Amino acid sequence: MRITHVTDVFLPRLGGIELQVDDLSSRQLHSGHQPTVLTTTAPGADTADAVPVRRLGHGTAGIGPYRVVREPLLLRALRADRPDVVHAHISAFSPLAWTLTRLAAADGIPTVVTVHSMWHDIVPLVRRYARRYGAASWPVTWTAVSTAAAAAVQDALDGAPVAVLPNGIDPAAWLAPPAPRTGAAPTLISVLRMVRRKRPAALLDLLLVMRTVRPGGFRAVLVGDGPLLPGLRRRVAAAGAEADIVLAGALDRPAIRALLAAADLYVAPARHESFGIAALEARSAGLPVVARAGSGIADFIRDGTEGWLVHSDDDLRGTVESLLDDPARLTAVARHNRAVAPGVSWGTVLAAADALYDTAAHRQCRLPVHCRGQFVSPRNPSISYTL
């Protein structure tokens, strides 16, 4: 199957969507599909993509990875790939993905949209856009990466059905033998981008307060880069807390695996986490996870089983402190997490994506009961899809 993934942001820019689209398309390539990525993100100096990447908008106006590309050029680029299905990946701001979703659906190409962000704070804005262009009535299969994210998308689309297509992961790749414990204080870890919506400053506030009431009672490692990192490091230095709170910056996956194997508890402070891939990686490594209830993390963390779900920053602090005082609870959940793999894996995600592609093809056919054999696009006969 020829699959065109449409994403405004892509490698070498680093982020959740960029890595997830790269992983998904690479695994689809290895499973026998023919994926292509369509993006406006410029290549890096040493870019070497395993999956073909078509990068549009070079030399045009734009901000960051976003570029202004006229619709006729977008449609020509899309038709040049002759995709059997378009899979568009949308965040809070994705002009390329929104436009190509509309063009692909109107051109008769089976189209799946996956929303990777929590829209709760921007539902009115997205609803106005969706109503203006009639997005809820497009022949598109809508999905989001978690139950919580899907609820906001459905709200923005005035009740249109929205399925869940979670992010993929290889749980076994994260399950390493636990590092030997030396009797030192327990280690808390969080892997997050140092941007406002991930709330690293709120997490640091919590850690600094805890450090004053239980000096030497824990060690914390925060992994990730972003514009807030320099200021956070200055705060740690001003508090003289460098020995207890480590801001490690960006690390590669092997280094993160090693840190997870040596940690005791994973903390996810974001209120509106659409999925929480780093939390799932930590849970796959055997770590108990403390996260916010109502976020995407609640799809794979059950309160009291794989970790704990909290409702406020005060609740977060109280839960973490109670766990530091009762290490047996941490040990019990860690034992469960190491023994029972999460239900989300690349195998289940790839199978779900294939099923959604079939659903999108049937929707374009508009005859789901009688449509069988070879689907031919009513708008573009050069596009066909075997049902």
GROMACS .gro file of C-alpha atoms in nm:
model
  387
    1MET     CA    1   0.000   0.000   0.000
    2ARG     CA    2   0.126   0.347  -0.089
    3ILE     CA    3   0.088   0.566   0.221
    4THR     CA    4   0.157   0.940   0.224
    5HIS     CA    5   0.212   1.074   0.575
    6VAL     CA    6   0.149   1.448   0.593
    7THR     CA    7   0.309   1.636   0.881
    8ASP     CA    8   0.408   2.000   0.912
    9VAL     CA    9   0.691   1.907   1.151
   10PHE     CA   10   0.942   1.630   1.088
   11LEU     CA   11   1.303   1.531   1.142
   12PRO     CA   12   1.562   1.672   1.190
   13ARG     CA   13   1.335   1.877   1.418
   14LEU     CA   14   1.282   1.676   1.737
   15GLY     CA   15   0.946   1.629   1.905
   16GLY     CA   16   0.673   1.377   1.968
   17ILE     CA   17   0.506   1.396   1.626
   18GLU     CA   18   0.838   1.400   1.441
   19LEU     CA   19   0.966   1.084   1.611
   20GLN     CA   20   0.631   0.905   1.598
   21VAL     CA   21   0.581   0.966   1.224
   22ASP     CA   22   0.938   0.856   1.157
   23ASP     CA   23   0.892   0.538   1.362
   24LEU     CA   24   0.550   0.460   1.212
   25SER     CA   25   0.658   0.513   0.850
   26SER     CA   26   0.982   0.315   0.903
   27ARG     CA   27   0.794   0.018   1.046
   28GLN     CA   28   0.539   0.034   0.767
   29LEU     CA   29   0.826   0.025   0.517
   30HIS     CA   30   0.970  -0.285   0.684
   31SER     CA   31   0.627  -0.451   0.684
   32GLY     CA   32   0.598  -0.418   0.305
   33HIS     CA   33   0.411  -0.088   0.261
   34GLN     CA   34   0.545   0.203   0.054
   35PRO     CA   35   0.530   0.509   0.280
   36THR     CA   36   0.631   0.864   0.192
   37VAL     CA   37   0.646   1.167   0.420
   38LEU     CA   38   0.525   1.505   0.297
   39THR     CA   39   0.640   1.801   0.510
   40THR     CA   40   0.751   2.164   0.504
   41THR     CA   41   1.035   2.104   0.752
   42ALA     CA   42   1.370   2.171   0.585
   43PRO     CA   43   1.638   1.899   0.586
   44GLY     CA   44   1.938   1.912   0.816
   45ALA     CA   45   2.300   1.907   0.713
   46ASP     CA   46   2.327   1.530   0.762
   47THR     CA   47   1.968   1.427   0.688
   48ALA     CA   48   1.947   1.070   0.562
   49ASP     CA   49   1.590   0.942   0.554
   50ALA     CA   50   1.514   0.571   0.523
   51VAL     CA   51   1.160   0.656   0.410
   52PRO     CA   52   1.132   0.895   0.111
   53VAL     CA   53   1.061   1.249   0.229
   54ARG     CA   54   0.920   1.523   0.006
   55ARG     CA   55   1.006   1.862   0.158
   56LEU     CA   56   0.800   2.150   0.023
   57GLY     CA   57   0.825   2.526   0.052
   58HIS     CA   58   1.197   2.586   0.032
   59GLY     CA   59   1.262   2.957  -0.010
   60THR     CA   60   0.904   3.058   0.071
   61ALA     CA   61   0.788   3.269   0.365
   62GLY     CA   62   0.717   3.103   0.694
   63ILE     CA   63   0.795   3.065   1.062
   64GLY     CA   64   1.011   2.783   1.195
   65PRO     CA   65   0.923   2.460   1.014
   66TYR     CA   66   0.600   2.609   0.872
   67ARG     CA   67   0.602   2.737   0.513
   68VAL     CA   68   0.344   2.894   0.285
   69VAL     CA   69   0.278   2.655  -0.004
   70ARG     CA   70  -0.001   2.724  -0.251
   71GLU     CA   71  -0.276   2.467  -0.290
   72PRO     CA   72  -0.207   2.380  -0.658
   73LEU     CA   73   0.152   2.288  -0.569
   74LEU     CA   74   0.033   2.081  -0.272
   75LEU     CA   75  -0.213   1.893  -0.488
   76ARG     CA   76   0.048   1.826  -0.756
   77ALA     CA   77   0.290   1.694  -0.494
   78LEU     CA   78   0.020   1.472  -0.349
   79ARG     CA   79  -0.086   1.331  -0.684
   80ALA     CA   80   0.276   1.267  -0.780
   81ASP     CA   81   0.296   1.009  -0.500
   82ARG     CA   82  -0.025   0.837  -0.618
   83PRO     CA   83  -0.108   0.730  -0.261
   84ASP     CA   84  -0.360   0.461  -0.177
   85VAL     CA   85  -0.420   0.647   0.149
   86VAL     CA   86  -0.319   0.978   0.306
   87HIS     CA   87  -0.243   0.980   0.678
   88ALA     CA   88  -0.235   1.338   0.808
   89HIS     CA   89  -0.084   1.420   1.147
   90ILE     CA   90  -0.225   1.729   1.316
   91SER     CA   91  -0.115   1.917   1.627
   92ALA     CA   92  -0.246   2.243   1.768
   93PHE     CA   93  -0.121   2.435   1.461
   94SER     CA   94  -0.078   2.235   1.139
   95PRO     CA   95  -0.162   2.440   0.828
   96LEU     CA   96  -0.004   2.190   0.586
   97ALA     CA   97  -0.181   1.888   0.735
   98TRP     CA   98  -0.520   2.063   0.754
   99THR     CA   99  -0.499   2.185   0.394
  100LEU     CA  100  -0.382   1.855   0.250
  101THR     CA  101  -0.650   1.667   0.444
  102ARG     CA  102  -0.915   1.882   0.276
  103LEU     CA  103  -0.754   1.850  -0.068
  104ALA     CA  104  -0.698   1.474  -0.043
  105ALA     CA  105  -1.052   1.404   0.074
  106ALA     CA  106  -1.198   1.624  -0.202
  107ASP     CA  107  -0.977   1.451  -0.458
  108GLY     CA  108  -1.120   1.112  -0.363
  109ILE     CA  109  -0.817   0.979  -0.177
  110PRO     CA  110  -0.891   0.770   0.135
  111THR     CA  111  -0.774   0.987   0.424
  112VAL     CA  112  -0.703   0.925   0.792
  113VAL     CA  113  -0.632   1.213   1.031
  114THR     CA  114  -0.455   1.161   1.365
  115VAL     CA  115  -0.461   1.446   1.617
  116HIS     CA  116  -0.152   1.433   1.838
  117SER     CA  117  -0.239   1.722   2.074
  118MET     CA  118  -0.490   1.799   2.346
  119TRP     CA  119  -0.736   2.050   2.201
  120HIS     CA  120  -0.920   2.121   2.526
  121ASP     CA  121  -0.794   2.481   2.545
  122ILE     CA  122  -0.851   2.558   2.176
  123VAL     CA  123  -1.180   2.378   2.103
  124PRO     CA  124  -1.370   2.704   2.022
  125LEU     CA  125  -1.096   2.812   1.779
  126VAL     CA  126  -1.079   2.473   1.605
  127ARG     CA  127  -1.459   2.449   1.595
  128ARG     CA  128  -1.482   2.783   1.411
  129TYR     CA  129  -1.226   2.663   1.156
  130ALA     CA  130  -1.393   2.324   1.118
  131ARG     CA  131  -1.738   2.479   1.066
  132ARG     CA  132  -1.605   2.730   0.816
  133TYR     CA  133  -1.465   2.451   0.597
  134GLY     CA  134  -1.723   2.185   0.683
  135ALA     CA  135  -1.454   1.954   0.821
  136ALA     CA  136  -1.698   1.733   1.011
  137SER     CA  137  -1.860   1.630   0.683
  138TRP     CA  138  -1.536   1.556   0.496
  139PRO     CA  139  -1.508   1.188   0.393
  140VAL     CA  140  -1.225   1.148   0.643
  141THR     CA  141  -1.158   0.899   0.922
  142TRP     CA  142  -1.074   1.102   1.234
  143THR     CA  143  -0.853   0.965   1.509
  144ALA     CA  144  -0.658   1.091   1.810
  145VAL     CA  145  -0.377   0.940   2.011
  146SER     CA  146  -0.574   0.884   2.332
  147THR     CA  147  -0.924   0.872   2.474
  148ALA     CA  148  -0.880   1.215   2.634
  149ALA     CA  149  -0.751   1.371   2.312
  150ALA     CA  150  -1.032   1.211   2.110
  151ALA     CA  151  -1.298   1.365   2.334
  152ALA     CA  152  -1.176   1.718   2.257
  153VAL     CA  153  -1.152   1.647   1.883
  154GLN     CA  154  -1.507   1.513   1.881
  155ASP     CA  155  -1.623   1.827   2.063
  156ALA     CA  156  -1.448   2.051   1.809
  157LEU     CA  157  -1.608   1.856   1.522
  158ASP     CA  158  -1.959   1.886   1.666
  159GLY     CA  159  -1.984   1.519   1.758
  160ALA     CA  160  -1.824   1.355   1.455
  161PRO     CA  161  -1.692   1.006   1.539
  162VAL     CA  162  -1.326   0.996   1.648
  163ALA     CA  163  -1.135   0.671   1.696
  164VAL     CA  164  -0.819   0.621   1.904
  165LEU     CA  165  -0.490   0.538   1.731
  166PRO     CA  166  -0.224   0.538   2.004
  167ASN     CA  167   0.142   0.609   1.956
  168GLY     CA  168   0.358   0.303   1.902
  169ILE     CA  169   0.629   0.158   2.120
  170ASP     CA  170   0.835  -0.159   2.151
  171PRO     CA  171   0.790  -0.237   2.524
  172ALA     CA  172   1.058  -0.507   2.532
  173ALA     CA  173   1.320  -0.261   2.409
  174TRP     CA  174   1.275  -0.054   2.725
  175LEU     CA  175   1.278  -0.338   2.977
  176ALA     CA  176   1.639  -0.358   3.094
  177PRO     CA  177   1.766  -0.531   3.409
  178PRO     CA  178   1.726  -0.287   3.699
  179ALA     CA  179   2.046  -0.118   3.804
  180PRO     CA  180   2.182  -0.237   4.141
  181ARG     CA  181   2.057  -0.029   4.433
  182THR     CA  182   2.331   0.095   4.664
  183GLY     CA  183   2.114   0.210   4.952
  184ALA     CA  184   2.116   0.568   4.823
  185ALA     CA  185   1.807   0.787   4.828
  186PRO     CA  186   1.537   0.695   4.573
  187THR     CA  187   1.558   0.855   4.230
  188LEU     CA  188   1.273   1.038   4.060
  189ILE     CA  189   1.290   1.090   3.684
  190SER     CA  190   1.097   1.281   3.421
  191VAL     CA  191   1.160   1.305   3.046
  192LEU     CA  192   0.997   1.610   2.893
  193ARG     CA  193   1.055   1.900   2.661
  194MET     CA  194   1.145   2.216   2.847
  195VAL     CA  195   0.847   2.412   2.720
  196ARG     CA  196   0.564   2.573   2.914
  197ARG     CA  197   0.288   2.324   2.832
  198LYS     CA  198   0.496   2.032   2.964
  199ARG     CA  199   0.526   2.224   3.296
  200PRO     CA  200   0.889   2.160   3.389
  201ALA     CA  201   0.888   2.475   3.606
  202ALA     CA  202   0.597   2.341   3.811
  203LEU     CA  203   0.784   2.014   3.857
  204LEU     CA  204   1.096   2.199   3.967
  205ASP     CA  205   0.888   2.403   4.214
  206LEU     CA  206   0.764   2.078   4.365
  207LEU     CA  207   1.113   1.930   4.385
  208LEU     CA  208   1.264   2.237   4.548
  209VAL     CA  209   0.991   2.245   4.813
  210MET     CA  210   1.033   1.874   4.881
  211ARG     CA  211   1.408   1.922   4.911
  212THR     CA  212   1.362   2.176   5.191
  213VAL     CA  213   1.142   1.943   5.397
  214ARG     CA  214   1.337   1.622   5.332
  215PRO     CA  215   1.700   1.717   5.254
  216GLY     CA  216   1.890   1.424   5.108
  217GLY     CA  217   1.566   1.222   5.092
  218PHE     CA  218   1.560   1.183   4.713
  219ARG     CA  219   1.745   1.257   4.391
  220ALA     CA  220   1.572   1.385   4.076
  221VAL     CA  221   1.680   1.370   3.712
  222LEU     CA  222   1.498   1.579   3.451
  223VAL     CA  223   1.581   1.490   3.090
  224GLY     CA  224   1.503   1.715   2.795
  225ASP     CA  225   1.590   2.034   2.613
  226GLY     CA  226   1.396   2.346   2.526
  227PRO     CA  227   1.384   2.722   2.576
  228LEU     CA  228   1.312   2.698   2.950
  229LEU     CA  229   1.619   2.487   3.028
  230PRO     CA  230   1.873   2.769   3.092
  231GLY     CA  231   1.641   2.943   3.337
  232LEU     CA  232   1.564   2.619   3.519
  233ARG     CA  233   1.934   2.546   3.554
  234ARG     CA  234   1.990   2.891   3.700
  235ARG     CA  235   1.719   2.825   3.958
  236VAL     CA  236   1.877   2.494   4.058
  237ALA     CA  237   2.218   2.659   4.088
  238ALA     CA  238   2.078   2.948   4.293
  239ALA     CA  239   1.924   2.697   4.535
  240GLY     CA  240   2.253   2.503   4.560
  241ALA     CA  241   2.061   2.192   4.456
  242GLU     CA  242   2.285   2.060   4.176
  243ALA     CA  243   2.367   1.745   4.371
  244ASP     CA  244   2.001   1.659   4.428
  245ILE     CA  245   1.831   1.785   4.110
  246VAL     CA  246   2.003   1.714   3.778
  247LEU     CA  247   1.887   1.882   3.457
  248ALA     CA  248   2.051   1.648   3.206
  249GLY     CA  249   1.944   1.816   2.881
  250ALA     CA  250   1.866   1.616   2.569
  251LEU     CA  251   1.978   1.252   2.571
  252ASP     CA  252   1.948   0.971   2.319
  253ARG     CA  253   1.731   0.665   2.377
  254PRO     CA  254   2.008   0.435   2.510
  255ALA     CA  255   2.105   0.695   2.771
  256ILE     CA  256   1.742   0.741   2.873
  257ARG     CA  257   1.698   0.363   2.906
  258ALA     CA  258   1.997   0.351   3.140
  259LEU     CA  259   1.855   0.630   3.357
  260LEU     CA  260   1.513   0.461   3.373
  261ALA     CA  261   1.676   0.135   3.483
  262ALA     CA  262   1.842   0.320   3.773
  263ALA     CA  263   1.532   0.518   3.881
  264ASP     CA  264   1.251   0.438   4.123
  265LEU     CA  265   0.960   0.658   4.013
  266TYR     CA  266   0.857   0.846   3.698
  267VAL     CA  267   0.676   1.181   3.738
  268ALA     CA  268   0.471   1.341   3.456
  269PRO     CA  269   0.360   1.695   3.555
  270ALA     CA  270   0.173   1.807   3.239
  271ARG     CA  271  -0.199   1.870   3.283
  272HIS     CA  272  -0.288   1.817   2.918
  273GLU     CA  273  -0.068   1.533   2.797
  274SER     CA  274  -0.221   1.401   2.475
  275PHE     CA  275  -0.049   1.063   2.498
  276GLY     CA  276   0.269   1.060   2.707
  277ILE     CA  277   0.513   0.845   2.510
  278ALA     CA  278   0.792   0.908   2.763
  279ALA     CA  279   0.565   0.791   3.044
  280LEU     CA  280   0.479   0.476   2.847
  281GLU     CA  281   0.850   0.410   2.792
  282ALA     CA  282   0.908   0.446   3.166
  283ARG     CA  283   0.616   0.215   3.246
  284SER     CA  284   0.758  -0.037   2.992
  285ALA     CA  285   1.091  -0.015   3.173
  286GLY     CA  286   0.912  -0.120   3.492
  287LEU     CA  287   0.885   0.217   3.661
  288PRO     CA  288   0.573   0.324   3.853
  289VAL     CA  289   0.431   0.642   3.700
  290VAL     CA  290   0.262   0.938   3.871
  291ALA     CA  291   0.064   1.148   3.621
  292ARG     CA  292  -0.238   1.372   3.591
  293ALA     CA  293  -0.583   1.215   3.570
  294GLY     CA  294  -0.772   1.311   3.256
  295SER     CA  295  -0.460   1.306   3.039
  296GLY     CA  296  -0.371   1.055   2.768
  297ILE     CA  297  -0.150   0.872   3.017
  298ALA     CA  298  -0.466   0.742   3.185
  299ASP     CA  299  -0.514   0.508   2.887
  300PHE     CA  300  -0.222   0.292   3.004
  301ILE     CA  301  -0.177   0.383   3.372
  302ARG     CA  302  -0.447   0.258   3.609
  303ASP     CA  303  -0.451   0.425   3.946
  304GLY     CA  304  -0.291   0.196   4.202
  305THR     CA  305  -0.190  -0.068   3.945
  306GLU     CA  306   0.072   0.074   3.704
  307GLY     CA  307   0.108   0.398   3.897
  308TRP     CA  308  -0.105   0.678   4.039
  309LEU     CA  309  -0.328   0.943   3.879
  310VAL     CA  310  -0.355   1.278   4.056
  311HIS     CA  311  -0.581   1.579   4.018
  312SER     CA  312  -0.368   1.878   4.118
  313ASP     CA  313  -0.011   1.986   4.191
  314ASP     CA  314  -0.078   1.952   4.564
  315ASP     CA  315  -0.207   1.601   4.501
  316LEU     CA  316   0.103   1.528   4.294
  317ARG     CA  317   0.335   1.641   4.570
  318GLY     CA  318   0.142   1.454   4.837
  319THR     CA  319   0.144   1.133   4.634
  320VAL     CA  320   0.516   1.151   4.562
  321GLU     CA  321   0.600   1.223   4.926
  322SER     CA  322   0.380   0.937   5.049
  323LEU     CA  323   0.556   0.699   4.808
  324LEU     CA  324   0.898   0.810   4.930
  325ASP     CA  325   0.779   0.727   5.283
  326ASP     CA  326   0.640   0.389   5.176
  327PRO     CA  327   0.888   0.227   4.933
  328ALA     CA  328   0.703  -0.105   4.954
  329ARG     CA  329   0.423   0.047   4.743
  330LEU     CA  330   0.676   0.150   4.480
  331THR     CA  331   0.828  -0.197   4.483
  332ALA     CA  332   0.491  -0.368   4.437
  333VAL     CA  333   0.393  -0.156   4.135
  334ALA     CA  334   0.740  -0.188   3.983
  335ARG     CA  335   0.714  -0.566   4.017
  336HIS     CA  336   0.380  -0.560   3.833
  337ASN     CA  337   0.507  -0.330   3.558
  338ARG     CA  338   0.811  -0.548   3.496
  339ALA     CA  339   0.601  -0.865   3.483
  340VAL     CA  340   0.310  -0.735   3.270
  341ALA     CA  341   0.381  -0.560   2.940
  342PRO     CA  342   0.155  -0.269   2.841
  343GLY     CA  343  -0.116  -0.336   2.586
  344VAL     CA  344   0.022  -0.074   2.346
  345SER     CA  345   0.289  -0.202   2.108
  346TRP     CA  346   0.395  -0.146   1.749
  347GLY     CA  347   0.219  -0.467   1.648
  348THR     CA  348  -0.118  -0.344   1.775
  349VAL     CA  349  -0.065   0.008   1.638
  350LEU     CA  350   0.028  -0.111   1.287
  351ALA     CA  351  -0.273  -0.342   1.277
  352ALA     CA  352  -0.501  -0.061   1.395
  353ALA     CA  353  -0.360   0.177   1.132
  354ASP     CA  354  -0.422  -0.077   0.854
  355ALA     CA  355  -0.782  -0.122   0.973
  356LEU     CA  356  -0.833   0.255   0.974
  357TYR     CA  357  -0.696   0.280   0.621
  358ASP     CA  358  -0.957   0.023   0.512
  359THR     CA  359  -1.225   0.224   0.690
  360ALA     CA  360  -1.114   0.539   0.509
  361ALA     CA  361  -1.129   0.359   0.173
  362HIS     CA  362  -1.481   0.238   0.240
  363ARG     CA  363  -1.585   0.588   0.346
  364GLN     CA  364  -1.461   0.736   0.019
  365CYS     CA  365  -1.649   0.465  -0.166
  366ARG     CA  366  -1.962   0.570   0.027
  367LEU     CA  367  -2.104   0.221  -0.019
  368PRO     CA  368  -1.961   0.032   0.278
  369VAL     CA  369  -2.190  -0.270   0.236
  370HIS     CA  370  -2.162  -0.317  -0.139
  371CYS     CA  371  -1.820  -0.169  -0.210
  372ARG     CA  372  -1.582  -0.456  -0.286
  373GLY     CA  373  -1.292  -0.518  -0.521
  374GLN     CA  374  -1.104  -0.223  -0.669
  375PHE     CA  375  -1.201   0.123  -0.549
  376VAL     CA  376  -1.134   0.398  -0.805
  377SER     CA  377  -1.140   0.761  -0.693
  378PRO     CA  378  -1.439   0.946  -0.838
  379ARG     CA  379  -1.233   1.268  -0.856
  380ASN     CA  380  -0.903   1.123  -0.975
  381PRO     CA  381  -0.927   0.789  -1.165
  382SER     CA  382  -0.549   0.743  -1.144
  383ILE     CA  383  -0.596   0.667  -0.774
  384SER     CA  384  -0.720   0.319  -0.689
  385TYR     CA  385  -0.742   0.112  -0.373
  386THR     CA  386  -0.792  -0.263  -0.338
  387LEU     CA  387  -1.069  -0.345  -0.089
   0.00000   0.00000   0.00000
